[in-house]
C-alpha cells in the first residue's frame, strides 16, 4: 500500500483497512456518533456499507450513503496523489476536504446531506 506500506494494496484496504483510512473513518463517524459502525481491518467495502447503513436512522440513510461515497472518493484521490504526484495529506486534512466538499454539495442543493447536520 502506497499509503501505509503495511499491506497489499487492494480497494478494500485503501478504503477501509489502511491505517490512514481507518483514522479518517473514526474522525468522521465520531462526529456523527456512529463509531460503533467503524470497520475493523480489511473487510469487503460493500458488505460493510450495507451493514453500517442499517445501523443509521432511516431518515439519515441517504445522507450516510452520500458521505460514504464522498469519503471513498477522497481516499481514492489521496491514494492517487501519493502514487502519481508524491503528495500526501494527513487524516485531519482529508476530513476537512470531505467536510468542505459536503458543504459544496449542500450549497448546490443536494439536500440529503442535511440529515447529517452534526457532521457539518
XYZ file of N, CA and C in Angstrom:
360
model
N 0.844 -1.189 0.000
C 0.000 0.000 0.000
C 0.883 1.243 0.000
N 0.647 2.119 -0.929
C 1.428 3.343 -1.047
C 1.194 4.281 0.145
N 0.098 4.112 0.840
C -0.219 4.986 1.969
C 0.463 4.505 3.248
N 0.280 3.227 3.588
C 0.782 2.739 4.881
C 2.007 1.835 4.765
N 2.261 1.301 3.584
C 3.389 0.401 3.350
C 3.358 -0.807 4.291
N 2.135 -1.277 4.616
C 1.994 -2.400 5.548
C 1.278 -3.599 4.959
N 0.399 -3.369 4.010
C -0.430 -4.439 3.457
C -0.442 -4.350 1.934
N -0.992 -5.378 1.316
C -1.186 -5.344 -0.129
C -2.206 -4.263 -0.468
N -1.983 -3.594 -1.584
C -2.878 -2.521 -1.991
C -4.081 -3.090 -2.739
N -5.194 -3.205 -2.038
C -6.459 -3.604 -2.647
C -7.446 -2.470 -2.427
N -8.532 -2.480 -3.173
C -9.550 -1.455 -2.995
C -10.068 -1.449 -1.557
N -10.378 -2.619 -1.018
C -10.908 -2.697 0.344
C -9.899 -2.176 1.363
N -8.626 -2.483 1.141
C -7.608 -1.994 2.065
C -7.517 -0.467 2.004
N -7.454 0.088 0.809
C -7.329 1.543 0.660
C -8.528 2.252 1.280
N -9.725 1.748 1.070
C -10.940 2.437 1.519
C -11.290 2.192 2.979
N -10.897 1.045 3.545
C -11.304 0.730 4.920
C -10.180 0.254 5.829
N -9.248 -0.508 5.308
C -8.285 -1.189 6.166
C -6.995 -0.449 6.437
N -6.618 0.458 5.568
C -5.371 1.191 5.726
C -5.421 2.050 6.991
N -4.290 2.226 7.633
C -4.255 2.998 8.879
C -4.766 4.421 8.675
N -4.454 5.037 7.550
C -4.944 6.390 7.279
C -6.457 6.394 7.082
N -6.966 5.466 6.296
C -8.412 5.443 6.058
C -9.167 5.133 7.354
N -8.622 4.265 8.194
C -9.278 3.992 9.483
C -9.343 5.250 10.334
N -8.274 6.050 10.327
C -8.284 7.312 11.074
C -9.358 8.252 10.538
N -9.452 8.354 9.217
C -10.459 9.227 8.605
C -11.858 8.780 9.003
N -12.135 7.482 8.887
C -13.466 6.973 9.236
C -13.789 7.221 10.700
N -12.840 7.001 11.584
C -13.090 7.216 13.020
C -13.417 8.678 13.281
N -12.672 9.590 12.682
C -12.948 11.018 12.872
C -14.350 11.355 12.378
N -14.673 10.930 11.161
C -15.982 11.265 10.581
C -17.125 10.613 11.350
N -16.985 9.324 11.624
C -18.066 8.608 12.305
C -18.246 9.093 13.740
N -17.176 9.503 14.389
C -17.326 10.010 15.759
C -18.079 11.325 15.762
N -17.894 12.151 14.742
C -18.657 13.408 14.630
C -20.155 13.134 14.518
N -20.488 11.967 13.981
C -21.895 11.582 13.807
C -22.409 10.697 14.938
N -21.554 10.372 15.889
C -21.950 9.467 16.960
C -22.120 8.036 16.488
N -21.365 7.663 15.455
C -21.515 6.342 14.839
C -20.231 5.516 14.872
N -19.399 5.698 15.880
C -18.152 4.935 15.921
C -18.390 3.431 15.996
N -19.566 3.026 16.453
C -19.869 1.593 16.547
C -19.935 0.926 15.183
N -20.107 1.690 14.108
C -20.185 1.084 12.778
C -18.856 1.122 12.038
N -17.808 1.596 12.674
C -16.496 1.641 12.018
C -16.045 0.231 11.649
N -15.453 0.111 10.469
C -14.941 -1.181 10.010
C -13.671 -1.521 10.776
N -13.445 -2.802 10.964
C -12.241 -3.268 11.649
C -11.460 -4.160 10.708
N -10.296 -3.685 10.280
C -9.453 -4.465 9.387
C -9.918 -4.386 7.951
N -9.320 -5.211 7.122
C -9.665 -5.246 5.704
C -10.924 -6.084 5.513
N -12.039 -5.410 5.400
C -13.306 -6.086 5.152
C -13.815 -5.651 3.785
N -14.748 -6.379 3.248
C -15.346 -6.030 1.974
C -16.101 -4.708 2.125
N -15.725 -3.735 1.336
C -16.289 -2.387 1.447
C -17.802 -2.393 1.295
N -18.308 -3.092 0.303
C -19.743 -3.057 0.040
C -20.538 -3.805 1.103
N -19.991 -4.884 1.613
C -20.669 -5.588 2.710
C -20.700 -4.729 3.959
N -19.576 -4.059 4.269
C -19.547 -3.174 5.433
C -20.559 -2.047 5.268
N -20.586 -1.459 4.092
C -21.510 -0.357 3.830
C -22.953 -0.800 4.027
N -23.333 -1.936 3.480
C -24.690 -2.454 3.635
C -25.017 -2.699 5.107
N -24.067 -3.245 5.832
C -24.262 -3.497 7.259
C -24.391 -2.185 8.024
N -23.483 -1.242 7.765
C -23.437 0.016 8.516
C -24.665 0.875 8.266
N -25.142 0.932 7.032
C -26.269 1.822 6.724
C -27.540 1.393 7.453
N -27.655 0.124 7.812
C -28.838 -0.344 8.551
C -28.742 -0.010 10.035
N -27.611 0.507 10.464
C -27.461 0.948 11.850
C -27.644 2.453 11.979
N -27.943 3.098 10.860
C -28.203 4.532 10.811
C -29.715 4.723 10.731
N -30.214 5.759 11.405
C -31.654 6.025 11.364
C -32.105 6.167 9.916
N -33.261 5.614 9.619
C -33.795 5.584 8.255
C -33.777 6.970 7.596
N -34.092 8.001 8.350
C -34.152 9.354 7.781
C -32.775 9.891 7.383
N -31.727 9.272 7.872
C -30.362 9.735 7.569
C -29.620 8.830 6.601
N -30.247 7.780 6.117
C -29.523 6.799 5.291
C -29.028 7.362 3.973
N -29.840 8.172 3.289
C -29.378 8.726 2.010
C -28.178 9.643 2.228
N -28.214 10.430 3.275
C -27.081 11.288 3.604
C -25.861 10.463 3.968
N -26.075 9.397 4.738
C -24.983 8.499 5.116
C -24.379 7.861 3.871
N -25.231 7.402 2.953
C -24.735 6.815 1.705
C -23.884 7.820 0.935
N -24.335 9.056 0.881
C -23.576 10.094 0.185
C -22.232 10.337 0.864
N -22.235 10.339 2.181
C -20.994 10.525 2.920
C -20.021 9.374 2.664
N -20.535 8.161 2.572
C -19.688 7.006 2.276
C -19.027 7.181 0.908
N -19.828 7.535 -0.085
C -19.293 7.715 -1.435
C -18.269 8.843 -1.481
N -18.585 9.943 -0.840
C -17.674 11.084 -0.819
C -16.356 10.728 -0.132
N -16.436 10.032 0.990
C -15.231 9.644 1.722
C -14.389 8.677 0.909
N -15.025 7.696 0.292
C -14.278 6.748 -0.554
C -13.595 7.473 -1.708
N -14.284 8.432 -2.296
C -13.716 9.190 -3.412
C -12.487 9.975 -2.955
N -12.568 10.634 -1.812
C -11.438 11.413 -1.297
C -10.269 10.493 -0.942
N -10.560 9.337 -0.346
C -9.485 8.389 -0.023
C -8.813 7.870 -1.295
N -9.592 7.608 -2.326
C -9.019 7.129 -3.581
C -8.168 8.226 -4.224
N -8.640 9.465 -4.180
C -7.847 10.568 -4.724
C -6.545 10.745 -3.941
N -6.588 10.507 -2.636
C -5.368 10.590 -1.825
C -4.376 9.512 -2.247
N -4.878 8.319 -2.491
C -4.005 7.235 -2.973
C -3.345 7.648 -4.281
N -4.123 8.240 -5.190
C -3.577 8.677 -6.474
C -2.589 9.825 -6.314
N -2.861 10.760 -5.414
C -1.943 11.877 -5.177
C -0.598 11.362 -4.679
N -0.642 10.374 -3.811
C 0.611 9.799 -3.294
C 1.336 8.996 -4.360
N 0.577 8.280 -5.179
C 1.175 7.429 -6.208
C 1.764 8.237 -7.357
N 1.017 9.218 -7.850
C 1.401 9.885 -9.088
C 2.036 11.264 -8.909
N 1.800 11.922 -7.772
C 2.344 13.269 -7.578
C 3.237 13.384 -6.346
N 3.406 12.297 -5.630
C 4.221 12.296 -4.412
C 3.757 13.365 -3.417
N 2.444 13.553 -3.324
C 1.833 14.496 -2.387
C 1.074 13.701 -1.344
N 1.037 14.213 -0.117
C 0.358 13.476 0.953
C -0.346 14.433 1.903
N -1.521 14.012 2.355
C -2.271 14.723 3.383
C -2.446 13.786 4.565
N -2.658 14.343 5.741
C -2.942 13.507 6.905
C -4.458 13.362 7.065
N -4.857 12.599 8.054
C -6.278 12.283 8.249
C -7.115 13.536 8.496
N -6.614 14.462 9.279
C -7.375 15.690 9.555
C -7.575 16.524 8.297
N -6.551 16.600 7.470
C -6.677 17.351 6.214
C -7.703 16.696 5.295
N -7.702 15.366 5.248
C -8.677 14.657 4.419
C -10.090 14.856 4.936
N -10.263 14.848 6.255
C -11.591 15.074 6.834
C -12.076 16.483 6.531
N -11.187 17.453 6.587
C -11.548 18.825 6.238
C -11.964 18.905 4.778
N -11.223 18.226 3.907
C -11.583 18.190 2.486
C -12.976 17.575 2.286
N -13.262 16.508 3.004
C -14.571 15.844 2.900
C -15.673 16.783 3.375
N -15.458 17.444 4.507
C -16.463 18.365 5.030
C -16.676 19.554 4.096
N -15.609 20.070 3.507
C -15.738 21.186 2.574
C -16.499 20.772 1.319
N -16.198 19.592 0.818
C -16.900 19.095 -0.367
C -18.383 18.860 -0.050
N -18.660 18.305 1.127
C -20.054 18.096 1.530
C -20.790 19.427 1.621
N -20.124 20.443 2.131
C -20.741 21.778 2.216
C -21.052 22.319 0.821
N -20.167 22.073 -0.127
C -20.434 22.497 -1.507
C -21.634 21.760 -2.086
N -21.736 20.477 -1.787
C -22.882 19.702 -2.257
C -24.176 20.283 -1.692
N -24.164 20.624 -0.407
C -25.344 21.227 0.220
C -25.667 22.570 -0.423
N -24.659 23.381 -0.624
C -24.835 24.697 -1.231
C -25.429 24.563 -2.633
N -25.048 23.506 -3.344
C -25.543 23.269 -4.699
C -26.955 22.681 -4.714
N -27.497 22.404 -3.539
C -28.881 21.917 -3.473
C -29.038 20.444 -3.201
N -27.957 19.733 -2.931
C -28.049 18.301 -2.638
C -28.433 18.137 -1.172
N -29.719 18.116 -0.913
C -30.247 18.237 0.451
C -30.127 16.978 1.303
N -29.843 15.824 0.723
C -29.812 14.612 1.547
C -28.707 14.659 2.595
N -27.656 15.403 2.334
C -26.588 15.525 3.328
C -27.015 16.357 4.534
N -28.090 17.115 4.400
C -28.546 17.937 5.523
C -28.989 17.088 6.706
N -29.300 15.831 6.480
C -29.675 14.929 7.564
C -28.492 14.645 8.490
N -27.305 15.003 8.040
C -26.093 14.787 8.836
C -25.564 16.131 9.339
N -26.449 16.956 9.833
C -26.094 18.322 10.251
C -24.962 18.342 11.269
N -24.906 17.366 12.151
C -23.845 17.338 13.170
C -22.475 17.132 12.530
N -22.448 16.579 11.338
C -21.207 16.360 10.614
C -20.608 17.678 10.133
N -21.460 18.583 9.763
C -21.016 19.855 9.196
C -20.519 20.734 10.300
